[in-house]
């Protein structure tokens, strides 16, 4: 079993099958990153292929300064960001426009006095959760995916996103809060209906 | 500690990034803050649910990558670019390039049309459910499909340099692409033992010239000849047959051009994609139908738009009642496709397209 450095050396020598090994290894995480950043399976499919294709072409420039994985994820994220810009998507709130006050205000609970059950139920609805994700700023979508889905470390995330580790820590916490609040916002109706029926069931 | 700081620690705690001192301080805060206690539970649950969003990479991803690499190394230096959104399909023409094979074309086995009876009752358009091509016997394997090449209107300019504009009609067959090799294997049982000599360079060059002149997009290449295609459509996709069988071709620069519209061309492309196997693997075709059905959920965020077309009054009864729409245009990724042409679909002149075949020598 070759180690990754060997595989990459082979790829640099033109070994396409070796590159296939890399694709197999990383296609899951690359695809999920593209999927959560861009919101559509077809586009994620296309953009994932684009990412690997560019990785193939650009591998000569890969200097082993970082791990191949972080280099690849960074490439993927950049492709997605370019694509999103070209899409001129419905206005998503960019991180830079969120003021400090707004962020603090987000700590206000939408519905004080209730327990976490409502939200947790809503979160279990995958479609609902995906929709909530989709409505967050792209930097939040990116960091949540890298951590919770692709399971990158803070160090790796810092490299992929080109920020300091401290920033990763704080941005991640804000992203989680934003997702939670968004889920409350859009999931309130269905969550209430579900919990009501649960209450009725429990009451019997 | 205030709640903001607690939030940061709660989040970091999920990632194992909290030291013992911080953990102690957080505990103290939580003991007296029911809001943060609740938040802690919520963030934890949310993280688990996020992890559950993970999906496996779809079939064909790796093949597609390797195939693109093959295409790019050595052969025509044209690059494929994804269709640029913002270029409304109605504004540019489209070319659906269908290459003439040389006797190796195998029509697929008769597909199951189990749901056709159902469709007939509900009046829904007949988009038959296709069998997985992988299950088809070798001799019935559908024609190979090279790739979706999208050539933007400024084809030939800086970004897309290296296009060989020479008319290299006499070039020998290049190394076979995976699609071609797959087809070659499938064809070994054929009586005609002809080599496939798809002169991709020349074809691409001529299509490039044509697309530039017409400001058109090339949508797809597939190796099939017109007669075989129409026979296939008549049998398998009557709506597409209706839209294409009456077309009168003109010949230009070694190409046969059937003028049609973008909706039809894209519908045909989509249908071809569903038929096609590359290296024995389905190119997204089988899963595409399932995905599209999922996208028909109005509550789903992935359904972008449904467009109402001209003649009113005809309802699509399948899959759900969708009042007023009789031909659904769905967005697949960045492309708009005509997914379910109904009986009443009228080709739109404002969105011209060509079905392009290689003319017989």
Coordinates of C-alpha atoms in Angstrom, one line a residue:
Chain A
X1 CA 0.0 0.0 0.0
X2 CA 1.6 3.2 -1.1
X3 CA 1.7 6.2 1.1
X4 CA 0.2 9.4 -0.3
X5 CA 3.5 11.0 -1.1
X6 CA 4.4 8.1 -3.3
X7 CA 1.1 8.2 -5.0
X8 CA 1.6 11.9 -5.7
X9 CA 5.0 11.3 -7.1
X10 CA 3.5 8.8 -9.5
X11 CA 0.8 11.2 -10.5
X12 CA 3.5 13.8 -11.3
X13 CA 5.1 11.2 -13.5
X14 CA 1.9 11.0 -15.4
X15 CA 0.3 7.9 -13.8
X16 CA -3.3 8.4 -14.2
X17 CA -4.3 5.3 -12.3
X18 CA -2.5 6.7 -9.3
X19 CA -4.5 9.8 -9.6
X20 CA -7.6 7.6 -9.6
X21 CA -6.6 6.5 -6.2
X22 CA -6.5 10.0 -5.0
X23 CA -9.9 10.7 -6.5
X24 CA -11.4 7.6 -4.7
X25 CA -9.9 8.7 -1.4
X26 CA -11.2 12.3 -1.5
X27 CA -14.2 12.3 -3.8
X28 CA -16.6 11.9 -0.9
X29 CA -15.4 14.9 1.1
X30 CA -14.9 17.0 -2.0
X31 CA -18.4 16.3 -3.2
X32 CA -19.9 17.1 0.1
X33 CA -18.0 20.3 0.4
X34 CA -19.2 21.4 -3.1
X35 CA -22.7 20.2 -2.3
X36 CA -23.1 22.2 0.9
X37 CA -21.5 25.3 -0.6
X38 CA -23.4 25.3 -3.8
X39 CA -26.7 23.7 -2.9
X40 CA -27.3 21.4 -5.9
X41 CA -26.2 17.9 -6.5
X42 CA -25.7 18.4 -10.2
X43 CA -23.6 21.4 -9.8
X44 CA -21.7 19.8 -7.0
X45 CA -21.0 16.8 -9.3
X46 CA -19.7 19.1 -12.0
X47 CA -17.7 21.2 -9.7
X48 CA -16.2 18.3 -8.0
X49 CA -15.0 16.9 -11.3
X50 CA -13.6 20.3 -12.1
X51 CA -11.7 20.4 -8.8
X52 CA -10.1 17.1 -9.5
X53 CA -9.3 18.0 -13.0
X54 CA -7.6 21.2 -11.9
X55 CA -5.8 19.3 -9.2
X56 CA -4.5 16.9 -11.9
X57 CA -3.3 19.9 -14.0
X58 CA -2.0 21.9 -11.1
X59 CA -0.3 19.1 -9.2
X60 CA 3.1 20.2 -10.6
X61 CA 2.7 23.3 -8.6
X62 CA 1.9 21.4 -5.4
X63 CA 4.9 21.9 -3.2
X64 CA 4.1 19.6 -0.3
X65 CA 3.9 22.7 1.9
X66 CA 0.5 21.6 3.1
X67 CA -1.2 18.2 3.0
X68 CA -2.6 17.3 -0.4
X69 CA -6.0 17.1 1.2
X70 CA -6.1 20.7 2.4
X71 CA -4.7 21.8 -0.9
X72 CA -7.5 19.9 -2.7
X73 CA -10.2 21.2 -0.4
X74 CA -9.0 24.7 -0.8
X75 CA -9.1 24.3 -4.6
X76 CA -12.6 22.9 -4.3
X77 CA -13.8 25.8 -2.1
X78 CA -12.3 28.4 -4.5
X79 CA -14.0 26.8 -7.5
X80 CA -17.3 26.9 -5.6
X81 CA -16.8 30.5 -4.6
X82 CA -16.0 31.5 -8.1
X83 CA -19.0 29.6 -9.4
X84 CA -21.3 31.2 -6.8
X85 CA -20.1 34.6 -7.7
X86 CA -20.7 33.9 -11.4
X87 CA -24.2 32.6 -10.5
X88 CA -25.0 35.9 -9.0
X89 CA -27.1 34.0 -6.6
X90 CA -29.9 35.5 -4.6
X91 CA -28.2 37.8 -2.2
X92 CA -26.6 35.9 0.5
X93 CA -25.4 37.8 3.5
X94 CA -21.7 37.9 3.2
X95 CA -19.8 37.6 6.4
X96 CA -18.3 41.0 6.2
X97 CA -21.6 42.7 6.2
X98 CA -22.8 41.2 9.5
X99 CA -22.2 43.8 12.2
X100 CA -21.0 43.0 15.6
X101 CA -24.3 44.1 17.1
X102 CA -26.2 41.8 14.8
X103 CA -24.1 38.9 15.9
X104 CA -24.7 39.7 19.6
X105 CA -28.4 40.0 18.9
X106 CA -28.4 36.5 17.5
X107 CA -27.8 35.2 21.0
X108 CA -31.3 36.2 21.8
X109 CA -33.4 33.1 21.9
X110 CA -36.4 33.1 19.6
X111 CA -38.5 31.3 22.1
X112 CA -37.3 31.6 25.7
X113 CA -38.5 29.1 28.2
X114 CA -38.7 26.1 25.8
X115 CA -36.4 23.2 25.8
X116 CA -34.1 22.0 23.0
X117 CA -36.5 19.3 21.8
X118 CA -38.1 21.5 19.2
X119 CA -34.9 22.3 17.5
X120 CA -33.5 18.8 17.7
X121 CA -36.5 17.4 16.1
X122 CA -36.3 20.0 13.3
X123 CA -32.6 19.2 12.8
X124 CA -33.5 15.5 12.2
X125 CA -35.4 16.6 9.1
X126 CA -32.5 16.4 6.6
X127 CA -34.3 18.4 4.0
X128 CA -35.1 21.1 6.5
X129 CA -31.6 21.2 7.8
X130 CA -30.1 21.4 4.3
X131 CA -32.4 24.2 3.5
X132 CA -31.4 26.1 6.7
X133 CA -27.7 25.6 5.7
X134 CA -28.4 26.8 2.2
X135 CA -29.7 30.1 3.7
X136 CA -26.5 30.9 5.6
X137 CA -23.6 32.9 4.4
X138 CA -21.3 30.9 2.3
X139 CA -18.4 31.2 4.8
X140 CA -20.6 29.6 7.4
X141 CA -21.7 26.8 5.1
X142 CA -18.1 26.2 4.3
X143 CA -16.8 26.0 7.8
X144 CA -19.7 23.9 9.1
X145 CA -19.2 21.4 6.3
X146 CA -15.4 21.3 6.7
X147 CA -15.8 20.6 10.5
X148 CA -19.0 18.6 10.9
X149 CA -19.2 16.7 7.6
X150 CA -15.6 16.5 6.3
X151 CA -14.2 16.3 9.8
X152 CA -11.2 18.5 9.3
X153 CA -9.2 19.8 12.2
X154 CA -9.0 23.4 13.2
X155 CA -5.5 23.5 11.7
X156 CA -6.7 22.0 8.5
X157 CA -9.7 24.3 8.2
X158 CA -7.4 27.3 8.8
X159 CA -5.3 26.2 5.9
X160 CA -8.3 25.6 3.6
X161 CA -9.9 28.9 4.4
X162 CA -6.7 30.9 4.7
X163 CA -7.4 32.2 8.2
X164 CA -5.9 31.9 11.6
X165 CA -6.9 29.1 13.9
X166 CA -8.4 31.5 16.3
X167 CA -10.6 32.7 13.6
X168 CA -11.7 29.2 12.8
X169 CA -12.7 28.7 16.4
X170 CA -14.8 31.9 16.6
X171 CA -16.3 31.6 13.2
X172 CA -17.3 28.1 13.8
X173 CA -19.1 29.0 16.9
X174 CA -20.9 31.8 15.2
X175 CA -21.8 29.5 12.3
X176 CA -23.3 26.9 14.6
X177 CA -25.3 29.6 16.3
X178 CA -26.5 31.0 13.0
X179 CA -27.5 27.6 11.8
X180 CA -29.4 27.0 15.0
X181 CA -31.2 30.3 14.8
X182 CA -32.0 29.8 11.1
X183 CA -33.4 26.4 11.9
X184 CA -35.6 27.9 14.5
X185 CA -36.7 30.5 12.0
X186 CA -37.7 28.2 9.2
X187 CA -38.4 25.1 11.2
X188 CA -40.7 26.6 13.7
X189 CA -43.9 25.7 12.0
X190 CA -43.1 22.1 11.3
X191 CA -41.3 21.6 14.6
X192 CA -44.3 22.9 16.5
X193 CA -46.7 20.6 14.7
X194 CA -44.4 17.6 15.3
X195 CA -43.9 18.4 19.0
X196 CA -47.7 19.0 19.4
X197 CA -48.4 15.6 18.0
X198 CA -45.7 14.2 20.2
X199 CA -47.2 15.8 23.3
X200 CA -50.6 14.4 22.4
X201 CA -49.1 11.0 22.0
X202 CA -47.2 11.2 25.2
X203 CA -50.3 12.4 27.0
X204 CA -52.2 9.3 26.3
Chain B
X1 CA -18.0 34.6 31.7
X2 CA -20.8 35.9 29.6
X3 CA -22.9 34.0 27.2
X4 CA -20.9 34.9 24.2
X5 CA -17.8 33.4 25.6
X6 CA -19.8 30.4 26.7
X7 CA -20.9 30.0 23.1
X8 CA -17.4 29.9 21.8
X9 CA -16.5 27.3 24.4
X10 CA -19.5 25.2 23.8
X11 CA -18.6 25.1 20.1
X12 CA -15.0 24.4 20.8
X13 CA -16.0 21.7 23.2
X14 CA -17.8 19.9 20.3
X15 CA -14.4 19.7 18.6
X16 CA -12.4 18.7 21.6
X17 CA -10.7 22.1 21.7
X18 CA -11.4 23.1 25.3
X19 CA -8.8 23.0 28.1
X20 CA -9.5 21.9 31.6
X21 CA -9.5 25.4 33.1
X22 CA -11.9 26.7 30.4
X23 CA -14.1 23.6 30.9
X24 CA -14.4 24.4 34.6
X25 CA -15.4 28.0 33.9
X26 CA -17.9 26.8 31.4
X27 CA -19.4 24.4 33.9
X28 CA -19.8 27.2 36.4
X29 CA -21.6 29.4 33.8
X30 CA -23.9 26.6 32.7
X31 CA -24.9 25.9 36.2
X32 CA -26.5 29.3 36.4
X33 CA -27.6 29.9 32.9
X34 CA -30.5 27.8 31.6
X35 CA -30.3 29.5 28.2
X36 CA -26.8 28.3 27.6
X37 CA -27.7 24.9 28.9
X38 CA -30.3 24.6 26.4
X39 CA -28.0 26.0 23.7
X40 CA -25.4 23.3 24.6
X41 CA -27.9 20.6 24.0
X42 CA -29.0 22.1 20.8
X43 CA -25.5 22.6 19.4
X44 CA -24.6 19.1 20.2
X45 CA -27.7 17.7 18.5
X46 CA -27.1 20.0 15.5
X47 CA -23.6 18.7 15.0
X48 CA -24.8 15.1 14.9
X49 CA -27.5 16.0 12.4
X50 CA -25.0 17.9 10.3
X51 CA -22.8 14.8 10.2
X52 CA -25.9 12.8 9.0
X53 CA -26.1 15.1 6.0
X54 CA -23.1 13.5 4.5
X55 CA -23.8 11.9 1.2
X56 CA -21.7 9.4 -0.8
X57 CA -20.1 10.7 -3.9
X58 CA -22.3 9.9 -6.8
X59 CA -21.6 7.3 -9.4
X60 CA -19.6 8.3 -12.3
X61 CA -17.7 11.1 -10.6
X62 CA -14.3 9.3 -10.8
X63 CA -14.9 8.1 -14.4
X64 CA -15.8 11.6 -15.4
X65 CA -12.6 13.0 -14.0
X66 CA -10.5 10.3 -15.6
X67 CA -12.2 10.8 -18.9
X68 CA -11.7 14.5 -18.8
X69 CA -8.0 13.9 -18.2
X70 CA -7.9 11.6 -21.2
X71 CA -9.6 14.1 -23.3
X72 CA -7.3 16.8 -22.2
X73 CA -4.0 15.0 -22.6
X74 CA -2.7 14.8 -26.1
X75 CA -5.8 15.3 -28.1
X76 CA -7.7 18.4 -29.1
X77 CA -6.8 21.2 -26.8
X78 CA -10.3 22.4 -26.6
X79 CA -11.4 22.8 -23.0
X80 CA -14.9 22.2 -21.8
X81 CA -16.4 24.9 -19.7
X82 CA -19.5 24.5 -17.7
X83 CA -22.5 26.3 -19.2
X84 CA -22.3 29.9 -17.9
X85 CA -25.4 30.8 -16.0
X86 CA -26.6 34.2 -16.9
X87 CA -26.4 33.3 -20.5
X88 CA -30.1 32.7 -21.0
X89 CA -30.6 29.7 -23.2
X90 CA -33.1 31.6 -25.2
X91 CA -30.4 34.1 -26.2
X92 CA -28.0 31.7 -27.9
X93 CA -28.4 28.9 -30.3
X94 CA -27.4 25.4 -29.3
X95 CA -25.8 22.5 -31.2
X96 CA -26.5 18.9 -30.3
X97 CA -23.8 17.1 -32.1
X98 CA -24.5 13.6 -33.0
X99 CA -21.7 11.8 -34.7
X100 CA -22.3 9.2 -37.4
X101 CA -21.0 5.8 -36.3
X102 CA -19.7 3.3 -38.7
X103 CA -22.0 0.3 -38.4
X104 CA -21.3 -0.3 -34.7
X105 CA -24.4 1.2 -33.4
X106 CA -26.5 -1.1 -31.3
X107 CA -29.9 0.0 -30.4
X108 CA -30.8 -0.7 -26.8
X109 CA -33.2 -3.5 -25.9
X110 CA -36.7 -2.6 -25.6
X111 CA -37.1 -0.8 -22.4
X112 CA -39.8 -1.5 -19.9
X113 CA -42.7 0.8 -20.3
X114 CA -44.6 -0.5 -17.3
X115 CA -45.6 2.9 -16.3
X116 CA -46.9 3.9 -19.7
X117 CA -50.3 2.5 -19.0
X118 CA -50.5 4.5 -15.9
X119 CA -49.4 7.6 -17.8
X120 CA -51.9 7.0 -20.5
X121 CA -54.7 7.1 -17.9
X122 CA -53.6 10.2 -16.2
X123 CA -52.7 11.9 -19.4
X124 CA -49.2 12.5 -18.3
X125 CA -46.4 12.7 -20.9
X126 CA -44.7 9.4 -21.6
X127 CA -41.3 9.7 -20.1
X128 CA -40.6 6.0 -19.8
X129 CA -38.6 4.6 -17.0
X130 CA -35.4 3.3 -18.4
X131 CA -33.7 0.1 -17.4
X132 CA -30.3 0.4 -16.0
X133 CA -28.1 0.1 -19.1
X134 CA -25.6 -1.9 -17.1
X135 CA -28.1 -4.7 -17.0
X136 CA -28.6 -4.8 -20.7
X137 CA -26.9 -7.6 -22.7
X138 CA -23.7 -6.5 -24.4
X139 CA -25.2 -6.7 -27.8
X140 CA -27.9 -4.3 -26.8
X141 CA -25.7 -1.7 -25.2
X142 CA -26.7 1.8 -26.1
X143 CA -24.3 3.9 -28.2
X144 CA -21.4 5.5 -26.4
X145 CA -21.5 9.1 -25.3
X146 CA -18.3 11.0 -25.2
X147 CA -19.0 13.9 -23.0
X148 CA -21.0 17.0 -22.6
X149 CA -19.0 19.7 -24.2
X150 CA -20.3 23.2 -23.7
X151 CA -18.7 25.7 -25.9
X152 CA -19.5 29.3 -25.0
X153 CA -20.1 31.9 -27.6
X154 CA -16.6 33.3 -27.5
X155 CA -15.1 30.0 -28.4
X156 CA -11.8 30.4 -30.1
X157 CA -10.7 33.3 -28.1
X158 CA -7.9 33.5 -25.4
X159 CA -9.4 31.1 -22.9
X160 CA -10.0 28.5 -25.4
X161 CA -6.8 28.7 -27.4
X162 CA -5.3 25.8 -29.2
X163 CA -8.2 24.8 -31.2
X164 CA -7.0 23.1 -34.4
X165 CA -8.9 24.8 -37.1
X166 CA -7.3 22.8 -39.9
X167 CA -9.5 20.5 -41.8
X168 CA -7.8 17.3 -40.8
X169 CA -10.3 15.0 -42.3
X170 CA -7.7 12.5 -43.2
X171 CA -6.2 12.0 -39.7
X172 CA -6.1 8.4 -38.6
X173 CA -8.1 7.4 -35.6
X174 CA -6.6 8.6 -32.3
X175 CA -6.3 6.6 -29.2
X176 CA -9.8 5.5 -28.3
X177 CA -11.5 7.3 -25.5
X178 CA -12.9 5.2 -22.7
X179 CA -16.3 5.6 -24.3
X180 CA -15.0 4.5 -27.6
X181 CA -13.1 1.5 -26.2
X182 CA -16.2 0.4 -24.3
X183 CA -18.2 0.6 -27.5
X184 CA -15.6 -1.3 -29.4
X185 CA -15.8 -4.2 -26.9
X186 CA -19.5 -4.2 -27.2
X187 CA -19.3 -4.3 -30.9
X188 CA -17.1 -7.3 -31.2
X189 CA -20.2 -9.4 -31.6
X190 CA -21.2 -7.4 -34.6
X191 CA -21.1 -8.8 -38.0
X192 CA -19.4 -5.6 -39.3
X193 CA -15.9 -5.4 -38.0
X194 CA -15.2 -1.8 -38.7
X195 CA -13.0 0.3 -36.6
X196 CA -14.5 3.4 -35.1
X197 CA -12.7 6.4 -36.6
X198 CA -14.4 9.2 -34.9
X199 CA -12.4 12.1 -36.1
X200 CA -13.0 14.2 -33.0
X201 CA -10.5 16.8 -33.8
X202 CA -12.0 17.6 -37.1
X203 CA -15.5 17.4 -35.9
X204 CA -14.7 19.7 -33.0
X205 CA -13.0 22.1 -35.2
X206 CA -15.9 22.3 -37.6
X207 CA -18.3 22.5 -34.8
X208 CA -16.2 25.2 -33.3
X209 CA -16.3 27.2 -36.5
X210 CA -20.0 26.6 -36.7
X211 CA -20.7 27.5 -33.1
X212 CA -18.7 30.7 -33.4
X213 CA -20.6 31.7 -36.5
X214 CA -23.9 30.9 -34.9
X215 CA -22.9 32.0 -31.4
X216 CA -24.0 28.6 -30.4
X217 CA -23.3 26.2 -27.6
X218 CA -22.4 22.6 -28.4
X219 CA -24.3 20.5 -26.0
X220 CA -23.3 17.0 -26.6
X221 CA -21.6 14.5 -28.8
X222 CA -23.0 11.0 -29.3
X223 CA -22.1 8.6 -31.9
X224 CA -25.3 7.7 -33.7
X225 CA -26.6 8.3 -37.1
X226 CA -29.8 10.1 -37.8
X227 CA -31.8 7.1 -39.0
X228 CA -30.9 5.0 -36.0
X229 CA -31.7 7.9 -33.8
X230 CA -35.1 8.5 -35.2
X231 CA -35.9 4.9 -35.2
X232 CA -35.0 4.8 -31.6
X233 CA -37.0 7.8 -30.7
X234 CA -40.0 6.6 -32.5
X235 CA -39.9 3.5 -30.4
X236 CA -38.7 4.8 -27.1
X237 CA -39.6 8.5 -26.8
X238 CA -42.6 9.4 -28.9
X239 CA -42.6 13.0 -27.7
X240 CA -39.1 13.5 -28.8
X241 CA -39.8 11.8 -32.0
X242 CA -42.7 14.1 -32.7
X243 CA -40.4 17.1 -32.1
X244 CA -37.6 15.9 -34.3
X245 CA -38.8 13.6 -37.0
X246 CA -40.1 16.3 -39.3
X247 CA -36.9 18.3 -39.3
X248 CA -35.3 19.0 -42.6
X249 CA -31.5 19.0 -42.5
X250 CA -29.2 21.2 -44.3
X251 CA -25.6 20.3 -45.0
X252 CA -22.7 22.6 -44.1
X253 CA -19.0 21.9 -44.0
X254 CA -19.4 18.2 -43.7
X255 CA -22.1 18.5 -41.1
X256 CA -25.8 17.7 -41.3
X257 CA -27.8 20.3 -39.4
X258 CA -31.3 19.8 -38.2
X259 CA -32.7 23.1 -37.0
X260 CA -34.7 22.9 -33.9
X261 CA -35.0 24.7 -30.6
X262 CA -33.1 24.6 -27.3
X263 CA -35.8 22.9 -25.4
X264 CA -35.9 20.0 -27.8
X265 CA -32.2 19.8 -28.1
X266 CA -31.8 19.7 -24.4
X267 CA -34.6 17.2 -23.9
X268 CA -32.9 15.0 -26.5
X269 CA -29.6 15.4 -24.8
X270 CA -31.1 14.5 -21.4
X271 CA -32.8 11.5 -22.9
X272 CA -29.5 10.4 -24.6
X273 CA -27.7 10.7 -21.3
X274 CA -30.2 8.4 -19.7
X275 CA -29.5 5.9 -22.4
X276 CA -25.8 6.0 -22.4
X277 CA -23.2 3.9 -20.8
X278 CA -19.6 4.9 -20.5
X279 CA -17.2 2.0 -19.8
X280 CA -20.2 0.0 -18.6
X281 CA -21.1 2.6 -16.0
X282 CA -24.3 4.7 -16.3
X283 CA -23.5 8.3 -16.8
X284 CA -25.8 9.7 -14.2
X285 CA -28.7 8.7 -16.3
X286 CA -30.5 6.4 -14.0
X287 CA -30.1 8.6 -10.9
X288 CA -31.0 11.7 -12.8
X289 CA -34.6 10.7 -13.1
X290 CA -34.8 9.9 -9.4
X291 CA -33.2 13.2 -8.5
X292 CA -35.5 15.1 -10.8
X293 CA -38.5 13.5 -9.2
X294 CA -37.2 14.6 -5.9
X295 CA -36.8 18.0 -7.2
X296 CA -40.5 18.1 -8.1
X297 CA -41.3 18.6 -4.5
X298 CA -42.5 22.2 -4.4
X299 CA -41.2 22.5 -0.9
X300 CA -37.7 21.5 -1.9
X301 CA -35.1 24.2 -2.2
X302 CA -33.6 22.4 -5.2
X303 CA -36.5 23.1 -7.5
X304 CA -35.7 26.4 -9.0
X305 CA -38.4 27.1 -11.4
X306 CA -41.3 25.8 -13.3
X307 CA -42.1 27.6 -16.5
X308 CA -45.5 27.9 -17.9
X309 CA -45.5 27.5 -21.7
X310 CA -47.8 28.6 -24.4
X311 CA -51.1 26.8 -24.9
X312 CA -53.0 26.6 -21.6
X313 CA -55.4 24.0 -20.4
X314 CA -53.3 20.9 -20.4
X315 CA -52.4 19.6 -17.0
X316 CA -49.5 17.3 -16.1
X317 CA -51.0 14.7 -13.9
X318 CA -47.8 13.1 -12.9
X319 CA -46.1 12.9 -10.6
X320 CA -48.2 15.4 -8.5
X321 CA -50.8 17.6 -9.9
X322 CA -49.0 20.7 -10.9
X323 CA -51.8 23.1 -12.0
X324 CA -51.2 24.9 -15.2
X325 CA -47.9 23.4 -16.3
X326 CA -47.9 21.0 -19.1
X327 CA -44.3 20.9 -19.9
X328 CA -41.9 21.2 -17.1
X329 CA -38.7 23.0 -17.5
X330 CA -36.4 22.1 -14.6
X331 CA -33.1 23.4 -13.8
X332 CA -30.5 20.7 -13.6
X333 CA -27.5 22.3 -12.1
X334 CA -27.0 25.5 -14.2
X335 CA -28.8 24.2 -17.2
X336 CA -32.5 24.4 -18.0
X337 CA -33.8 21.3 -19.4
X338 CA -37.1 20.3 -20.9
X339 CA -37.7 17.3 -18.9
X340 CA -41.1 16.1 -19.8
X341 CA -42.3 17.3 -23.2
X342 CA -46.0 17.2 -23.3
X343 CA -48.1 16.6 -26.3
X344 CA -48.6 20.4 -26.6
X345 CA -45.1 21.5 -26.4
X346 CA -44.3 23.9 -29.1
X347 CA -40.7 24.5 -30.1
X348 CA -39.7 28.1 -29.6
X349 CA -38.2 29.8 -32.5
X350 CA -36.5 32.3 -30.2
X351 CA -34.2 29.6 -28.9
X352 CA -32.7 28.1 -31.9
X353 CA -30.7 24.9 -31.8
X354 CA -29.3 22.4 -34.2
X355 CA -29.0 18.7 -34.0
X356 CA -25.7 18.2 -35.7
X357 CA -24.6 14.9 -37.4
X358 CA -21.6 14.2 -39.4
X359 CA -22.6 14.0 -43.0
X360 CA -22.0 10.8 -44.9
X361 CA -18.7 11.1 -46.9

